[in-house]
Tab-separated table of C-alpha atoms and ligand atoms in Angstrom:
chain	number	residue	atom	x	y	z
A	2	SER	CA	-3.642	27.005	5.334
A	3	GLU	CA	-6.409	29.074	6.874
A	4	LYS	CA	-8.590	26.016	7.132
A	5	GLU	CA	-6.909	23.899	9.711
A	6	ILE	CA	-8.038	21.752	12.585
A	7	THR	CA	-5.982	20.160	15.300
A	8	VAL	CA	-6.831	17.034	17.206
A	9	ASP	CA	-5.102	15.668	20.272
A	10	LYS	CA	-3.950	12.103	19.922
A	11	LYS	CA	-4.619	11.335	23.573
A	12	ASP	CA	-8.297	11.879	22.863
A	13	LEU	CA	-8.186	9.321	20.123
A	14	SER	CA	-7.659	5.646	19.999
A	15	THR	CA	-6.258	3.536	17.235
A	16	ASP	CA	-7.666	0.456	18.834
A	17	ALA	CA	-9.853	-1.532	16.480
A	18	SER	CA	-12.711	-1.373	18.952
A	19	MET	CA	-12.652	2.418	18.776
A	20	ILE	CA	-13.078	2.768	15.094
A	21	THR	CA	-16.790	3.354	15.532
A	22	LYS	CA	-18.431	6.415	16.993
A	23	ASP	CA	-17.148	7.281	20.432
A	24	GLY	CA	-18.914	9.939	22.423
A	25	ASN	CA	-15.831	10.600	24.526
A	26	MET	CA	-13.881	11.774	21.613
A	27	GLU	CA	-13.915	15.540	21.628
A	28	PRO	CA	-11.466	16.921	19.169
A	29	ILE	CA	-9.941	20.321	19.635
A	30	VAL	CA	-11.110	22.681	16.965
A	31	ASN	CA	-8.983	25.769	16.834
A	32	SER	CA	-9.887	27.745	13.792
A	33	ASP	CA	-12.681	27.705	11.297
A	34	THR	CA	-15.997	27.945	13.097
A	35	LYS	CA	-17.722	26.420	10.105
A	36	ILE	CA	-16.246	23.093	11.010
A	37	ALA	CA	-19.015	21.465	12.935
A	38	LYS	CA	-18.195	17.839	12.872
A	39	VAL	CA	-14.561	17.000	12.920
A	40	LEU	CA	-14.258	13.414	13.852
A	41	ASP	CA	-17.285	11.499	12.811
A	42	MET	CA	-15.920	8.096	13.591
A	43	THR	CA	-18.800	6.288	11.980
A	44	THR	CA	-17.020	4.531	9.221
A	45	ASP	CA	-19.806	2.731	7.528
A	46	ASN	CA	-23.526	3.254	7.263
A	47	SER	CA	-24.063	1.247	4.145
A	48	ASP	CA	-25.922	-1.996	3.938
A	49	LYS	CA	-23.333	-3.690	1.815
A	50	THR	CA	-22.423	-6.175	4.490
A	51	THR	CA	-25.057	-8.607	3.360
A	52	GLU	CA	-23.528	-8.997	-0.085
A	53	PHE	CA	-21.892	-12.216	0.854
A	54	ALA	CA	-22.856	-15.188	2.902
A	55	PRO	CA	-20.509	-17.039	5.224
A	56	PRO	CA	-18.695	-19.824	3.368
A	57	ALA	CA	-20.657	-22.902	2.516
A	58	THR	CA	-18.819	-25.302	4.720
A	59	THR	CA	-19.897	-27.530	7.541
A	60	ALA	CA	-16.890	-26.524	9.612
A	61	PRO	CA	-17.482	-23.319	11.592
A	62	TYR	CA	-15.806	-20.304	10.059
A	63	GLN	CA	-12.399	-19.979	11.660
A	64	PHE	CA	-12.828	-16.342	12.569
A	65	ALA	CA	-16.488	-16.536	13.491
A	66	ASP	CA	-15.816	-14.967	16.903
A	67	ASP	CA	-14.565	-11.840	15.220
A	68	LEU	CA	-17.153	-11.669	12.518
A	69	ASP	CA	-19.929	-9.220	13.287
A	70	LEU	CA	-21.614	-8.041	10.127
A	71	GLU	CA	-23.163	-5.110	11.969
A	72	ARG	CA	-19.669	-3.842	12.596
A	73	PRO	CA	-17.812	-4.802	9.434
A	74	LEU	CA	-14.683	-2.703	9.847
A	75	GLU	CA	-14.050	-3.804	13.388
A	76	SER	CA	-14.509	-7.380	12.225
A	77	LEU	CA	-12.007	-6.895	9.450
A	78	VAL	CA	-9.412	-5.304	11.704
A	79	SER	CA	-9.751	-7.917	14.421
A	80	ILE	CA	-9.562	-10.827	11.986
A	81	ILE	CA	-6.514	-9.284	10.371
A	82	ASN	CA	-4.924	-8.733	13.778
A	83	ARG	CA	-5.266	-12.415	14.467
A	84	LEU	CA	-3.424	-13.184	11.247
A	85	LYS	CA	-0.276	-11.878	12.953
A	86	ASP	CA	-0.324	-15.183	14.747
A	87	SER	CA	0.922	-18.005	12.547
A	88	SER	CA	-1.428	-20.561	14.071
A	89	HIS	CA	-4.323	-18.458	12.803
A	90	ARG	CA	-2.735	-17.945	9.430
A	91	ALA	CA	-2.572	-21.684	8.991
A	92	LYS	CA	-6.300	-21.942	9.522
A	93	THR	CA	-7.495	-19.647	6.770
A	94	ASN	CA	-9.404	-21.394	4.099
A	95	PHE	CA	-8.831	-19.386	0.930
A	96	ILE	CA	-9.104	-20.639	-2.599
A	97	GLU	CA	-5.405	-20.276	-3.359
A	98	PRO	CA	-4.173	-18.594	-6.549
A	99	THR	CA	-2.657	-20.829	-9.199
A	100	LEU	CA	-0.974	-18.270	-11.465
A	101	SER	CA	2.494	-17.646	-9.909
A	102	LYS	CA	4.336	-17.311	-13.209
A	103	HIS	CA	6.211	-14.868	-15.400
A	104	LEU	CA	4.056	-13.054	-17.954
A	105	THR	CA	5.411	-10.894	-20.768
A	106	HIS	CA	3.865	-7.454	-21.118
A	107	ASP	CA	1.472	-8.750	-23.776
A	108	GLU	CA	0.531	-11.776	-21.689
A	109	LEU	CA	0.035	-9.528	-18.678
A	110	THR	CA	-2.244	-7.272	-20.714
A	111	VAL	CA	-4.350	-10.199	-21.938
A	112	THR	CA	-4.568	-11.710	-18.448
A	113	LEU	CA	-5.581	-8.422	-16.837
A	114	LYS	CA	-8.275	-7.898	-19.478
A	115	LYS	CA	-9.563	-11.385	-18.788
A	116	PHE	CA	-9.835	-10.703	-15.045
A	117	ALA	CA	-11.587	-7.408	-15.737
A	118	GLU	CA	-14.050	-9.270	-17.945
A	119	ASP	CA	-14.596	-12.249	-15.636
A	120	TYR	CA	-14.989	-10.141	-12.471
A	121	LYS	CA	-16.766	-7.086	-13.863
A	122	SER	CA	-18.587	-6.205	-10.667
A	123	ILE	CA	-15.448	-5.832	-8.533
A	124	THR	CA	-12.722	-4.795	-10.990
A	125	ARG	CA	-11.797	-2.015	-13.395
A	126	LEU	CA	-8.692	-2.018	-15.581
A	127	TYR	CA	-7.269	1.376	-16.471
A	128	SER	CA	-4.008	2.783	-17.809
A	129	ILE	CA	-2.372	5.855	-16.295
A	130	GLY	CA	-0.283	6.510	-19.407
A	131	LYS	CA	2.391	4.891	-21.537
A	132	SER	CA	6.048	4.068	-20.987
A	133	VAL	CA	8.780	5.580	-23.164
A	134	GLU	CA	8.404	2.691	-25.628
A	135	GLY	CA	4.615	2.966	-25.609
A	136	ARG	CA	3.568	0.186	-23.238
A	137	ASP	CA	0.530	0.822	-21.073
A	138	LEU	CA	1.052	1.428	-17.363
A	139	TRP	CA	-1.846	-0.726	-16.220
A	140	VAL	CA	-3.669	-0.461	-12.930
A	141	MET	CA	-6.293	-2.922	-11.776
A	142	GLU	CA	-8.809	-1.537	-9.350
A	143	VAL	CA	-10.476	-4.052	-7.020
A	144	THR	CA	-13.439	-2.935	-4.924
A	145	ASP	CA	-17.198	-3.386	-4.690
A	146	ASN	CA	-18.051	-0.240	-6.661
A	147	PRO	CA	-15.184	0.095	-9.134
A	148	GLY	CA	-14.714	3.442	-10.832
A	149	ILE	CA	-15.978	5.648	-8.021
A	150	HIS	CA	-14.612	7.010	-4.779
A	151	GLU	CA	-17.107	6.121	-2.070
A	152	PRO	CA	-17.113	8.900	0.520
A	153	GLY	CA	-15.267	7.694	3.604
A	154	GLU	CA	-13.758	4.613	1.955
A	155	PRO	CA	-9.946	4.626	1.987
A	156	GLU	CA	-7.891	4.016	-1.147
A	157	PHE	CA	-4.857	1.747	-1.157
A	158	LYS	CA	-2.215	0.923	-3.782
A	159	TYR	CA	0.505	-1.590	-4.481
A	160	VAL	CA	3.078	-0.693	-7.156
A	161	ALA	CA	5.515	-3.292	-8.477
A	162	ASN	CA	8.340	-3.684	-10.997
A	163	MET	CA	9.558	-0.062	-10.873
A	164	HIS	CA	12.954	-1.600	-11.473
A	165	GLY	CA	12.333	-3.732	-14.562
A	166	ASN	CA	14.515	-6.624	-13.389
A	167	GLU	CA	12.865	-6.868	-9.949
A	168	VAL	CA	9.929	-9.049	-10.819
A	169	VAL	CA	8.637	-10.840	-7.714
A	170	GLY	CA	6.206	-8.021	-6.879
A	171	ARG	CA	4.756	-8.192	-10.362
A	172	VAL	CA	4.138	-11.928	-9.987
A	173	ILE	CA	2.614	-11.828	-6.506
A	174	LEU	CA	0.325	-8.914	-7.328
A	175	MET	CA	-1.234	-11.088	-10.028
A	176	ASP	CA	-1.625	-13.801	-7.394
A	177	LEU	CA	-3.206	-11.273	-5.050
A	178	LEU	CA	-5.596	-10.207	-7.795
A	179	GLN	CA	-6.589	-13.823	-8.359
A	180	LEU	CA	-6.998	-14.388	-4.619
A	181	LEU	CA	-9.299	-11.397	-4.172
A	182	CYS	CA	-11.391	-12.180	-7.246
A	183	GLU	CA	-11.856	-15.885	-6.619
A	184	ASN	CA	-12.600	-15.568	-2.919
A	185	TYR	CA	-14.945	-12.617	-3.167
A	186	GLY	CA	-18.371	-13.626	-1.957
A	187	LYS	CA	-16.875	-16.782	-0.431
A	188	ASP	CA	-14.367	-15.826	2.225
A	189	PRO	CA	-15.851	-13.273	4.660
A	190	MET	CA	-12.571	-11.531	5.469
A	191	LEU	CA	-11.516	-11.048	1.867
A	192	SER	CA	-15.030	-9.941	0.972
A	193	LEU	CA	-14.943	-7.343	3.741
A	194	MET	CA	-11.586	-6.148	2.486
A	195	VAL	CA	-12.883	-5.687	-1.052
A	196	ASN	CA	-16.131	-4.081	0.080
A	197	HIS	CA	-14.494	-1.522	2.337
A	198	THR	CA	-11.293	-0.660	0.515
A	199	ARG	CA	-10.648	0.780	-2.921
A	200	ILE	CA	-7.603	-1.272	-3.915
A	201	HIS	CA	-5.369	-0.311	-6.854
A	202	LEU	CA	-2.762	-2.796	-8.129
A	203	MET	CA	-0.031	-1.716	-10.570
A	204	MET	CA	1.842	-4.815	-11.668
A	205	SER	CA	4.494	-2.938	-13.640
A	206	MET	CA	5.650	0.647	-13.413
A	207	ASN	CA	8.522	-0.093	-15.808
A	208	PRO	CA	7.363	-2.462	-18.565
A	209	ASP	CA	10.205	-1.344	-20.890
A	210	GLY	CA	12.851	-2.333	-18.365
A	211	TYR	CA	11.051	-5.629	-17.843
A	212	ALA	CA	11.184	-6.382	-21.573
A	213	ASP	CA	14.971	-6.081	-21.323
A	214	ALA	CA	15.452	-8.005	-18.061
A	215	LEU	CA	16.777	-11.550	-17.849
A	216	GLU	CA	15.150	-14.473	-16.106
A	217	GLY	CA	17.545	-15.880	-13.525
A	218	ASP	CA	19.159	-12.494	-12.753
A	219	LYS	CA	20.051	-12.597	-9.061
A	220	GLN	CA	21.666	-9.260	-8.259
A	221	GLY	CA	22.152	-7.601	-11.624
A	222	VAL	CA	21.041	-4.272	-13.052
A	223	HIS	CA	20.158	-5.204	-16.629
A	224	GLY	CA	16.627	-3.904	-17.214
A	225	ARG	CA	16.579	-1.931	-13.949
A	226	GLN	CA	16.191	1.462	-15.649
A	227	ASN	CA	13.577	2.712	-18.071
A	228	ALA	CA	14.164	2.955	-21.828
A	229	HIS	CA	15.980	6.281	-21.365
A	230	HIS	CA	18.433	4.573	-18.979
A	231	VAL	CA	17.063	6.413	-15.987
A	232	ASP	CA	16.566	4.762	-12.584
A	233	LEU	CA	12.956	5.698	-11.820
A	234	ASN	CA	13.592	5.412	-8.074
A	235	ARG	CA	16.055	8.313	-8.349
A	236	ASN	CA	13.888	10.392	-10.652
A	237	PHE	CA	11.274	11.949	-8.332
A	238	PRO	CA	11.569	15.492	-7.021
A	239	ASP	CA	13.373	15.273	-3.692
A	240	GLN	CA	12.717	17.367	-0.596
A	241	PHE	CA	16.443	17.812	0.073
A	242	ALA	CA	18.320	17.490	-3.187
A	243	VAL	CA	18.138	18.283	-6.882
A	244	THR	CA	20.458	15.820	-8.588
A	245	ILE	CA	21.428	15.033	-12.149
A	246	LYS	CA	19.051	12.043	-11.907
A	247	ASN	CA	15.967	13.908	-10.740
A	248	LYS	CA	16.236	17.369	-12.234
A	249	LYS	CA	13.962	16.300	-15.095
A	250	GLN	CA	11.154	13.779	-14.731
A	251	GLU	CA	10.726	10.809	-17.047
A	252	PRO	CA	7.320	9.993	-18.632
A	253	GLU	CA	6.752	7.086	-16.214
A	254	THR	CA	7.538	9.362	-13.260
A	255	LEU	CA	5.219	12.123	-14.462
A	256	PHE	CA	2.341	9.673	-14.957
A	257	MET	CA	2.914	8.290	-11.468
A	258	MET	CA	2.927	11.768	-9.918
A	259	ALA	CA	-0.303	12.713	-11.656
A	260	TRP	CA	-1.932	9.427	-10.650
A	261	ILE	CA	-0.870	9.662	-6.998
A	262	LYS	CA	-2.272	13.208	-6.835
A	263	GLN	CA	-5.507	12.257	-8.573
A	264	TYR	CA	-6.717	9.650	-6.069
A	265	PRO	CA	-6.941	10.132	-2.288
A	266	PHE	CA	-4.540	7.304	-1.509
A	267	VAL	CA	-3.930	6.654	2.162
A	268	LEU	CA	-1.408	3.832	2.143
A	269	SER	CA	0.876	2.202	-0.393
A	270	ALA	CA	3.816	-0.106	-0.904
A	271	ASN	CA	6.413	-0.035	-3.656
A	272	LEU	CA	7.558	-3.616	-4.251
A	273	HIS	CA	11.233	-4.215	-5.061
A	274	GLY	CA	13.733	-7.074	-5.001
A	275	GLY	CA	17.372	-7.788	-4.283
A	276	SER	CA	17.051	-7.763	-0.517
A	277	LEU	CA	14.458	-8.724	2.096
A	278	VAL	CA	13.274	-5.872	4.281
A	279	ALA	CA	10.480	-3.352	4.802
A	280	ASN	CA	12.015	0.097	4.231
A	281	TYR	CA	10.323	3.270	5.500
A	282	PRO	CA	10.854	7.068	5.164
A	283	TYR	CA	12.897	9.080	4.964
A	284	ASP	CA	15.201	7.759	2.268
A	285	ASP	CA	17.626	10.648	2.617
A	286	ASP	CA	18.355	13.748	4.652
A	287	PRO	CA	19.769	17.203	3.973
A	288	HIS	CA	23.368	16.502	4.918
A	289	THR	CA	24.482	12.975	4.521
A	290	LEU	CA	24.087	11.821	0.960
A	291	GLY	CA	26.200	8.705	0.684
A	292	HIS	CA	26.228	8.057	4.427
A	293	SER	CA	23.999	5.848	6.524
A	294	VAL	CA	22.246	8.015	9.061
A	295	TYR	CA	18.715	7.547	10.374
A	296	SER	CA	16.412	10.178	8.889
A	297	LYS	CA	13.192	10.452	10.875
A	298	SER	CA	9.931	11.625	9.369
A	299	PRO	CA	7.271	13.199	11.601
A	300	ASP	CA	5.443	9.870	11.400
A	301	ASP	CA	8.375	7.670	12.361
A	302	ASP	CA	6.327	5.654	14.886
A	303	VAL	CA	3.548	5.051	12.393
A	304	PHE	CA	6.013	3.981	9.716
A	305	LYS	CA	7.736	1.522	12.042
A	306	GLU	CA	4.382	-0.066	12.830
A	307	LEU	CA	3.477	-0.264	9.163
A	308	ALA	CA	6.834	-1.809	8.273
A	309	GLU	CA	6.451	-4.385	11.034
A	310	SER	CA	2.951	-5.231	9.896
A	311	TYR	CA	4.553	-6.480	6.692
A	312	SER	CA	7.745	-8.034	8.029
A	313	LEU	CA	6.244	-9.876	10.994
A	314	ALA	CA	3.542	-11.504	8.878
A	315	HIS	CA	6.147	-12.672	6.336
A	316	SER	CA	7.558	-16.169	6.681
A	317	THR	CA	11.208	-15.041	6.887
A	318	MET	CA	11.561	-11.254	6.529
A	319	HIS	CA	11.297	-10.714	10.295
A	320	THR	CA	14.472	-12.774	10.892
A	321	GLY	CA	16.414	-9.901	9.333
A	322	HIS	CA	18.828	-11.849	7.143
A	323	PRO	CA	18.088	-10.915	3.523
A	324	CYS	CA	20.593	-13.067	1.667
A	325	PRO	CA	21.639	-16.022	3.821
A	326	GLY	CA	24.528	-18.041	2.447
A	327	THR	CA	25.364	-15.734	-0.446
A	328	GLY	CA	28.408	-13.811	0.672
A	329	MET	CA	26.158	-10.842	1.419
A	330	ASP	CA	25.498	-12.458	4.749
A	331	ASN	CA	26.699	-9.502	6.760
A	332	GLU	CA	23.545	-7.462	6.303
A	333	TYR	CA	21.154	-7.596	9.241
A	334	PHE	CA	17.854	-5.757	9.729
A	335	PRO	CA	16.365	-6.096	13.233
A	336	ASP	CA	12.744	-7.294	12.891
A	337	GLY	CA	13.108	-7.103	9.130
A	338	ILE	CA	12.578	-3.346	8.926
A	339	THR	CA	14.807	-0.352	8.257
A	340	ASN	CA	14.742	3.380	7.915
A	341	GLY	CA	15.702	4.149	4.302
A	342	ALA	CA	18.509	6.621	4.946
A	343	LYS	CA	19.910	4.378	7.697
A	344	TRP	CA	20.220	1.556	5.158
A	345	TYR	CA	21.675	3.805	2.457
A	346	SER	CA	20.734	7.257	1.346
A	347	VAL	CA	18.615	7.605	-1.798
A	348	ALA	CA	17.610	10.943	-3.335
A	349	GLY	CA	14.700	11.060	-5.761
A	350	GLY	CA	12.857	7.994	-4.491
A	351	MET	CA	9.128	7.534	-4.992
A	352	GLN	CA	8.415	6.607	-1.362
A	353	ASP	CA	9.310	9.976	0.138
A	354	TRP	CA	7.606	11.840	-2.684
A	355	ASN	CA	4.308	10.168	-1.747
A	356	TYR	CA	4.627	11.239	1.878
A	357	VAL	CA	5.980	14.739	1.292
A	358	HIS	CA	3.586	15.748	-1.506
A	359	THR	CA	0.382	13.799	-0.859
A	360	ASN	CA	-1.577	12.178	1.975
A	361	CYS	CA	-0.259	8.767	0.999
A	362	PHE	CA	2.079	6.882	3.348
A	363	GLU	CA	4.345	4.666	1.255
A	364	LEU	CA	6.876	1.976	2.155
A	365	THR	CA	9.451	0.273	-0.052
A	366	ILE	CA	9.354	-3.480	0.367
A	367	GLU	CA	12.226	-5.704	-0.720
A	368	LEU	CA	10.782	-9.121	-1.494
A	369	GLY	CA	13.881	-11.287	-1.646
A	370	CYS	CA	17.529	-11.611	-2.479
A	371	VAL	CA	16.941	-12.834	-6.047
A	372	LYS	CA	15.648	-10.137	-8.373
A	373	TYR	CA	14.385	-12.283	-11.257
A	374	PRO	CA	13.874	-15.877	-10.044
A	375	LEU	CA	13.449	-18.731	-12.474
A	376	GLY	CA	9.802	-19.397	-13.204
A	377	LYS	CA	9.849	-22.762	-11.518
A	378	ASN	CA	10.928	-21.135	-8.250
A	379	LEU	CA	8.049	-18.666	-8.043
A	380	PRO	CA	5.310	-20.414	-6.021
A	381	PRO	CA	7.061	-20.101	-2.611
A	382	TYR	CA	7.147	-16.302	-2.994
A	383	TRP	CA	3.389	-16.175	-2.893
A	384	THR	CA	3.260	-18.380	0.189
A	385	ALA	CA	5.860	-16.216	1.942
A	386	ASN	CA	4.077	-12.929	1.157
A	387	GLU	CA	0.394	-13.822	1.128
A	388	PHE	CA	-0.430	-12.749	4.675
A	389	SER	CA	1.953	-9.812	4.637
A	390	LEU	CA	0.179	-8.410	1.594
A	391	LEU	CA	-3.187	-8.735	3.337
A	392	VAL	CA	-2.113	-7.540	6.777
A	393	PHE	CA	-0.325	-4.511	5.343
A	394	MET	CA	-3.310	-3.606	3.177
A	395	ALA	CA	-5.614	-3.777	6.192
A	396	GLN	CA	-3.513	-1.174	8.017
A	397	VAL	CA	-5.403	1.356	5.899
A	398	HIS	CA	-8.323	0.764	8.300
A	399	LYS	CA	-6.405	1.713	11.427
A	400	GLY	CA	-5.941	5.193	12.823
A	401	VAL	CA	-8.707	7.759	12.733
A	402	ARG	CA	-10.941	8.944	9.974
A	403	GLY	CA	-13.945	11.128	9.509
A	404	PHE	CA	-15.502	13.990	7.629
A	405	VAL	CA	-15.040	17.718	7.938
A	406	THR	CA	-18.338	19.371	7.125
A	407	ASP	CA	-19.639	22.884	6.809
A	408	SER	CA	-22.007	23.412	9.728
A	409	ALA	CA	-24.246	25.698	7.678
A	410	THR	CA	-24.784	23.438	4.698
A	411	GLY	CA	-23.679	20.014	5.899
A	412	GLN	CA	-21.465	19.775	2.841
A	413	GLY	CA	-18.090	18.074	3.082
A	414	MET	CA	-15.205	20.529	2.985
A	415	GLU	CA	-12.332	19.698	0.682
A	416	GLY	CA	-8.753	20.767	1.313
A	417	VAL	CA	-8.953	21.254	5.084
A	418	SER	CA	-5.757	20.386	6.967
A	419	VAL	CA	-6.160	17.934	9.808
A	420	LEU	CA	-3.283	18.024	12.277
A	421	VAL	CA	-2.662	15.693	15.177
A	422	LYS	CA	-0.982	17.403	18.124
A	423	GLY	CA	2.689	16.525	18.254
A	424	ILE	CA	2.918	15.377	14.629
A	425	THR	CA	4.009	18.097	12.231
A	426	HIS	CA	2.494	16.448	9.193
A	427	PRO	CA	-1.002	17.545	8.201
A	428	ILE	CA	-3.444	15.394	6.268
A	429	THR	CA	-5.781	17.163	3.871
A	430	THR	CA	-9.449	16.321	3.443
A	431	ALA	CA	-10.528	14.816	0.110
A	432	THR	CA	-13.388	15.905	-2.171
A	433	ASP	CA	-16.160	14.811	0.168
A	434	GLY	CA	-14.494	16.279	3.248
A	435	ASP	CA	-13.336	12.792	4.157
A	436	TYR	CA	-9.931	12.116	5.656
A	437	TRP	CA	-7.893	9.222	7.045
A	438	ARG	CA	-5.136	9.711	9.572
A	439	LEU	CA	-2.957	6.670	10.226
A	440	LEU	CA	-1.667	6.681	13.818
A	441	ALA	CA	0.474	4.482	16.017
A	442	PRO	CA	-0.955	3.470	19.402
A	443	GLY	CA	-0.006	5.603	22.387
B	525	GEM	C1	16.470	0.341	-3.375
B	525	GEM	S1	14.906	0.635	-2.815
B	525	GEM	C2	15.188	2.134	-1.849
B	525	GEM	C3	15.548	1.829	-0.471
B	525	GEM	N1	15.793	3.057	0.191
B	525	GEM	C4	16.939	3.377	0.731
B	525	GEM	N2	17.053	4.588	1.206
B	525	GEM	N3	17.903	2.538	0.806
B	525	GEM	C5	16.857	1.284	-4.461
B	525	GEM	O1	16.032	1.877	-5.129
B	525	GEM	O2	18.065	1.438	-4.600
B	525	GEM	C6	16.819	-1.061	-3.696
B	525	GEM	C7	16.132	-1.615	-4.869
B	525	GEM	O3	16.390	-1.224	-5.977
B	525	GEM	O4	15.281	-2.483	-4.695
B	526	ZN	ZN1	14.489	-1.834	-6.740
C-alpha cells in the first residue's frame, strides 16, 4: 500500500498506565507526509463516565483503588488485571446470571428478543443472514450506543456453536449477556466494559447442526456439520491449502466472512467443545498437513498472551489436562494453551481467516471435554468461564491505538496500513482513521 506508516515498538508501551497520551511517544513516520498525527493515544474524551454511580452498598467497592472515572480505560484495564488473581475474583460482587440452560433455536430467538426489548439502551439484536435451513444467525450487540461505531472504540466478538453439537459456548454467552445487562449501571467495572467496548455476541453460528445434536453427547460428531454436511471450521479459504472441504463456501461461511469484513473487529474468540484449551494461530502450515508442527504467525507473542489471558483466569484450563479420567488422559497442554498446528493441523479454519484477511485477532477456545452436557450439569461451566470471558474481552483495550488523520483537513484517513517494526503484519485504519494494534509487552 502506498499509505503506510511504521512505528517502533520500543517507543510504545502496552502498560495500562501508558494507554493515555504520552509525550515521549514519537512514532516513526516513513511515507505519506499528510499523516500528521499517528499515535494519538488519547482513548477517550467523552463524558460518558458519569452514566453510572458506584454500587449502592455500604461496603467500599472492592476495586475502589483502581477506579478513577477521569481515566476510565486505565481503570478498566487495572481492575481486569487484578482479576487474574483468584483472591480478587472471589471479591467481585456481580448480580450473577440465572439462565445457564439449553434453549432450542426458537427459545433462543424469543429470549434474545426479550433481552433486546428489556435493555433497549445497551443492546441491539441483528441477524447476519440465514442458515441452510433458514434459521437466523443472530448477533446481540452490547454497548452504550448500540448500532453505531464510535470513533476510537474497539469492537469485540464472541462466536459460539460453530459445531452444532458443541453447545457450552452457546449457553455461557447467554449467561454473559445476562451478566452485562443486569449489572450495567450497577457494577462499575462491567459498566466501563460496556461503555467502552462494542461487544458482539453470536450464540450460534450453526443452528441447523444444533437442531440435530443430542443432549448428553460427550465426544460425538452428530450435529457437528451444517445441513449440507460440511464442517464449517474446514470451510474457510485457507492461506496455504485449497481442499475439497473449502473450495466452495457454505452460506453460513459466506455470511460470517461478510460480517467479519463489515465491522472493524479487533479481537474475537470462537468457542468450541470437546477439549479444554486456548488454541491460537496458525492452525496449519504450507507443508505439514496431518502432522503436528508449530506454525508461528507474525504475532505469536501476542497470541500466546491472549491465550493465557483466557486459560489462566479459568478455574481449570491452566492445569492443561482437558479430559481427566476419561482414557484421553494423555493429552497435556502446558498452561492450557496451544498453537493450532502444533495440536493438529486444520485447513480452512475460521480463526486463521480472521487474522489473515482482516484486522481481527481470533482464538479458538475449547470449553471442556463434554460437547453437549446434560442441562442439569450446566451451571458450573459459567462459574469456570466467567472471569476468563471478561479478562479475555478486556484484552481489546491493551496495545496501542489512535487515529491517522490528514494534516490538511484533520479528517481521519481510512485504509492506511499501520506497521510495528519487527512484526510483518499490518493493521489497517477503519473508517474514521482509527486503529487498534494489540501488542505483547517488551
Ligand atoms: C477443533 S477446533 C480447531 C483447533 N485447531 C487446530 N489446529 N487443532 C476443530 O475444529 O477440529 C476442535 C473442535 O471441533 O472443537
Ligand atoms: Zn469444534
